[in-house]
């Protein structure tokens, strides 16, 4: 379903701590998920993606976990740095495993604030 | 990653005028381009999808006569906000997509801040 952002949840963490940002998606047919980082006044930047035939994927300092049973996605950032401060969006789409080409649906986003 | 540019990055216009925003894929050919709108502290809302050489497909509730989209080539799409009003003030983001190695890859532009006075 569509997401209408009425407010932006905020997660505050201390520099050096790990951050966990959560996302609940709505379409049980979605088979491809992406996390984006958006800094103020800029466009979204790709962080990491995961297909539905996986439940975990690791990148550099980031890990994405997918729980299809409860339609939940999380982004873990290790050793959070001030430069990680931004809004993080999850996005979902479907049909990727059969050729893809469908539009992305974005979640409401989470503001991550890193405190020194 | 691939680069998508937008121009202008910021524009201020008077109510009733039209504004054109350009979106270019700089180092790849984009079979599909998307236009999003984002209000402060909100998510990206898809406005329309355009394929090169075809008419754009607009999302429900988006006025196609107000938001004119042209996708003239595989590297350029334009969004024209016609007869702009203050409520059209927003952050407009384009995105370009191509078929990579077995999967579609989609990249976003830096956005255009439109202020209508």
Short mmCIF file of C-alpha atoms in Angstrom, two decimals:
data_model
loop_
_atom_site.label_atom_id
_atom_site.label_comp_id
_atom_site.label_asym_id
_atom_site.label_seq_id
_atom_site.Cartn_x
_atom_site.Cartn_y
_atom_site.Cartn_z
CA UNK A 1 0.00 0.00 0.00
CA UNK A 2 0.96 3.64 -0.18
CA UNK A 3 2.75 5.35 2.67
CA UNK A 4 1.71 8.81 3.65
CA UNK A 5 4.27 10.44 5.90
CA UNK A 6 2.57 12.50 8.57
CA UNK A 7 5.60 12.74 10.80
CA UNK A 8 9.19 11.64 10.83
CA UNK A 9 10.28 9.31 13.66
CA UNK A 10 13.63 10.21 15.14
CA UNK A 11 16.35 7.94 16.42
CA UNK A 12 19.10 9.52 18.50
CA UNK A 13 22.30 7.58 19.12
CA UNK A 14 25.68 8.31 20.57
CA UNK A 15 28.65 8.38 18.25
CA UNK A 16 30.23 4.95 18.16
CA UNK A 17 27.08 3.09 19.13
CA UNK A 18 25.20 0.81 16.79
CA UNK A 19 21.97 2.06 15.20
CA UNK A 20 18.97 -0.01 14.25
CA UNK A 21 16.36 1.52 11.98
CA UNK A 22 13.17 -0.38 11.38
CA UNK A 23 10.67 -0.49 8.58
CA UNK A 24 7.37 -2.29 8.22
CA UNK A 25 6.33 -2.92 4.65
CA UNK A 26 2.85 -3.56 3.44
CA UNK A 27 2.92 -5.61 0.25
CA UNK A 28 3.40 -9.31 0.86
CA UNK A 29 4.26 -9.68 -2.83
CA UNK A 30 7.27 -7.38 -2.52
CA UNK A 31 10.46 -9.26 -3.28
CA UNK A 32 13.11 -6.57 -3.38
CA UNK A 33 13.95 -4.01 -0.75
CA UNK A 34 16.33 -1.09 -0.66
CA UNK A 35 17.56 1.24 2.05
CA UNK A 36 18.29 4.83 1.08
CA UNK A 37 20.02 7.62 2.97
CA UNK A 38 18.85 11.17 2.35
CA UNK A 39 20.79 14.11 3.67
CA UNK A 40 19.10 17.46 4.03
CA UNK A 41 18.41 19.09 0.68
CA UNK A 42 19.72 16.17 -1.33
CA UNK A 43 18.33 13.21 -3.22
CA UNK A 44 18.23 9.67 -1.81
CA UNK A 45 21.44 7.71 -1.90
CA UNK A 46 21.52 3.91 -2.22
CA UNK A 47 22.89 2.12 0.85
CA UNK A 48 22.09 -1.55 0.56
CA UNK A 49 19.52 -3.86 -0.94
CA UNK A 50 18.15 -7.31 -0.30
CA UNK A 51 16.04 -9.77 -2.24
CA UNK A 52 13.27 -11.75 -0.64
CA UNK A 53 15.15 -15.02 -1.03
CA UNK A 54 17.61 -13.77 1.58
CA UNK A 55 17.11 -12.80 5.21
CA UNK A 56 20.37 -10.98 5.80
CA UNK A 57 22.87 -9.03 3.77
CA UNK A 58 25.95 -7.20 4.92
CA UNK A 59 27.75 -4.24 3.51
CA UNK A 60 30.39 -1.95 4.84
CA UNK A 61 29.26 -1.09 8.39
CA UNK A 62 25.66 -1.79 7.40
CA UNK A 63 23.50 -4.88 7.64
CA UNK A 64 19.97 -5.35 6.38
CA UNK A 65 17.70 -7.95 7.92
CA UNK A 66 14.49 -9.11 6.32
CA UNK A 67 11.70 -10.92 8.12
CA UNK A 68 9.08 -11.83 5.56
CA UNK A 69 6.83 -13.50 8.12
CA UNK A 70 6.06 -10.21 9.82
CA UNK A 71 6.91 -8.01 6.82
CA UNK A 72 9.69 -6.25 8.64
CA UNK A 73 12.96 -4.83 7.44
CA UNK A 74 15.77 -3.36 9.51
CA UNK A 75 18.97 -1.49 8.83
CA UNK A 76 21.81 -1.83 11.27
CA UNK A 77 24.63 0.67 11.21
CA UNK A 78 27.71 -0.29 13.16
CA UNK A 79 29.81 2.28 14.99
CA UNK A 80 27.58 5.17 14.00
CA UNK A 81 29.40 8.32 12.93
CA UNK A 82 28.28 11.95 12.70
CA UNK A 83 28.25 11.60 8.92
CA UNK A 84 25.52 9.01 9.27
CA UNK A 85 23.08 11.68 10.42
CA UNK A 86 20.35 11.76 7.80
CA UNK A 87 16.88 10.46 7.02
CA UNK A 88 16.76 6.79 6.13
CA UNK A 89 14.05 5.35 3.92
CA UNK A 90 13.20 1.79 3.10
CA UNK A 91 11.68 1.09 -0.29
CA UNK A 92 9.98 -1.99 -1.66
CA UNK A 93 9.07 -3.32 -5.06
CA UNK A 94 7.96 -6.59 -6.58
CA UNK A 95 8.64 -8.73 -9.56
CA UNK A 96 12.39 -8.44 -9.24
CA UNK A 97 12.86 -12.19 -9.26
CA UNK A 98 10.89 -12.48 -12.50
CA UNK A 99 12.43 -9.58 -14.36
CA UNK A 100 11.54 -6.55 -12.27
CA UNK A 101 10.54 -3.20 -13.62
CA UNK A 102 7.91 -2.15 -11.12
CA UNK A 103 7.90 1.08 -9.19
CA UNK A 104 9.38 1.61 -5.77
CA UNK A 105 7.17 2.37 -2.79
CA UNK A 106 8.88 4.32 -0.04
CA UNK A 107 8.36 4.02 3.69
CA UNK A 108 7.82 7.02 5.92
CA UNK A 109 11.47 7.41 6.84
CA UNK A 110 13.43 7.73 10.08
CA UNK A 111 15.59 10.68 11.07
CA UNK A 112 18.87 9.46 12.54
CA UNK A 113 20.66 11.94 14.79
CA UNK A 114 24.15 11.14 15.96
CA UNK A 115 25.14 12.83 19.18
CA UNK A 116 28.76 13.53 19.92
CA UNK B 1 27.19 4.30 -9.02
CA UNK B 2 25.54 6.00 -11.95
CA UNK B 3 24.97 9.76 -11.85
CA UNK B 4 21.72 11.61 -12.29
CA UNK B 5 21.69 15.39 -12.44
CA UNK B 6 18.90 17.91 -12.05
CA UNK B 7 18.70 21.51 -13.08
CA UNK B 8 18.05 23.89 -11.52
CA UNK B 9 18.78 22.90 -7.94
CA UNK B 10 16.66 25.76 -6.65
CA UNK B 11 14.09 27.94 -8.32
CA UNK B 12 11.80 30.69 -7.11
CA UNK B 13 8.94 31.72 -9.33
CA UNK B 14 5.87 33.88 -9.12
CA UNK B 15 2.41 32.44 -8.87
CA UNK B 16 0.91 31.78 -12.28
CA UNK B 17 4.17 31.20 -14.10
CA UNK B 18 5.55 27.90 -15.36
CA UNK B 19 8.78 26.25 -14.33
CA UNK B 20 10.75 23.56 -16.13
CA UNK B 21 13.01 21.12 -14.31
CA UNK B 22 15.49 18.99 -16.21
CA UNK B 23 16.68 15.52 -15.25
CA UNK B 24 19.64 13.92 -16.98
CA UNK B 25 21.33 10.57 -16.66
CA UNK B 26 24.99 11.42 -17.19
CA UNK B 27 26.69 8.11 -17.75
CA UNK B 28 23.95 5.70 -18.71
CA UNK B 29 20.86 5.47 -20.83
CA UNK B 30 17.70 5.45 -18.79
CA UNK B 31 14.83 3.47 -20.21
CA UNK B 32 12.57 4.79 -17.49
CA UNK B 33 12.56 7.98 -15.47
CA UNK B 34 10.48 8.76 -12.42
CA UNK B 35 9.42 12.04 -10.86
CA UNK B 36 8.83 12.30 -7.13
CA UNK B 37 7.61 15.04 -4.88
CA UNK B 38 8.65 15.43 -1.27
CA UNK B 39 7.22 17.74 1.37
CA UNK B 40 9.26 18.63 4.46
CA UNK B 41 9.76 15.73 6.84
CA UNK B 42 7.79 13.41 4.61
CA UNK B 43 8.53 10.55 2.31
CA UNK B 44 8.93 10.56 -1.44
CA UNK B 45 5.66 10.38 -3.31
CA UNK B 46 5.78 9.12 -6.87
CA UNK B 47 4.15 11.55 -9.29
CA UNK B 48 4.70 9.86 -12.62
CA UNK B 49 6.68 7.31 -14.56
CA UNK B 50 7.93 8.01 -18.05
CA UNK B 51 9.46 5.78 -20.66
CA UNK B 52 11.48 7.27 -23.49
CA UNK B 53 9.28 8.17 -26.40
CA UNK B 54 6.04 7.38 -24.58
CA UNK B 55 3.52 9.38 -22.64
CA UNK B 56 4.06 9.48 -18.91
CA UNK B 57 1.93 7.42 -16.56
CA UNK B 58 0.68 9.56 -13.72
CA UNK B 59 -0.14 8.39 -10.22
CA UNK B 60 -3.64 8.81 -8.93
CA UNK B 61 -4.31 12.36 -7.86
CA UNK B 62 -1.53 13.93 -9.90
CA UNK B 63 -2.81 16.38 -12.53
CA UNK B 64 -1.19 15.55 -15.83
CA UNK B 65 -2.09 18.93 -17.31
CA UNK B 66 -0.39 20.71 -14.46
CA UNK B 67 2.73 18.58 -14.29
CA UNK B 68 3.88 18.07 -17.85
CA UNK B 69 6.49 15.41 -18.35
CA UNK B 70 8.55 14.96 -21.47
CA UNK B 71 11.01 12.13 -21.92
CA UNK B 72 12.56 13.08 -25.21
CA UNK B 73 15.66 10.94 -25.07
CA UNK B 74 17.24 8.13 -23.09
CA UNK B 75 19.20 10.66 -21.05
CA UNK B 76 16.77 13.53 -20.56
CA UNK B 77 13.39 14.00 -18.96
CA UNK B 78 11.73 17.29 -18.08
CA UNK B 79 9.01 18.20 -15.62
CA UNK B 80 7.14 21.43 -16.25
CA UNK B 81 4.99 22.80 -13.47
CA UNK B 82 2.42 24.92 -15.25
CA UNK B 83 0.60 27.87 -13.69
CA UNK B 84 2.42 27.30 -10.45
CA UNK B 85 0.80 28.17 -7.13
CA UNK B 86 2.26 28.38 -3.63
CA UNK B 87 0.94 24.90 -2.82
CA UNK B 88 3.18 23.53 -5.58
CA UNK B 89 6.19 24.58 -3.54
CA UNK B 90 8.04 21.38 -2.78
CA UNK B 91 11.19 19.36 -3.34
CA UNK B 92 11.05 17.56 -6.69
CA UNK B 93 13.31 14.59 -7.24
CA UNK B 94 13.83 12.65 -10.43
CA UNK B 95 15.12 9.14 -10.74
CA UNK B 96 16.48 7.22 -13.69
CA UNK B 97 16.49 3.49 -14.19
CA UNK B 98 18.24 1.06 -16.49
CA UNK B 99 18.60 -2.67 -16.75
CA UNK B 100 21.93 -3.65 -15.25
CA UNK B 101 23.26 -7.15 -14.89
CA UNK B 102 20.01 -9.03 -14.58
CA UNK B 103 18.37 -6.44 -12.41
CA UNK B 104 16.98 -2.95 -12.71
CA UNK B 105 19.14 -0.25 -11.18
CA UNK B 106 17.56 3.04 -10.16
CA UNK B 107 19.43 6.20 -9.23
CA UNK B 108 18.18 9.49 -7.89
CA UNK B 109 18.96 13.06 -8.76
CA UNK B 110 19.90 15.68 -6.15
CA UNK B 111 16.46 17.27 -6.22
CA UNK B 112 15.08 20.68 -7.13
CA UNK B 113 13.64 23.00 -4.51
CA UNK B 114 10.72 24.91 -5.98
CA UNK B 115 9.35 27.93 -4.16
CA UNK B 116 6.30 29.67 -5.58
CA UNK B 117 5.66 33.14 -4.22
#
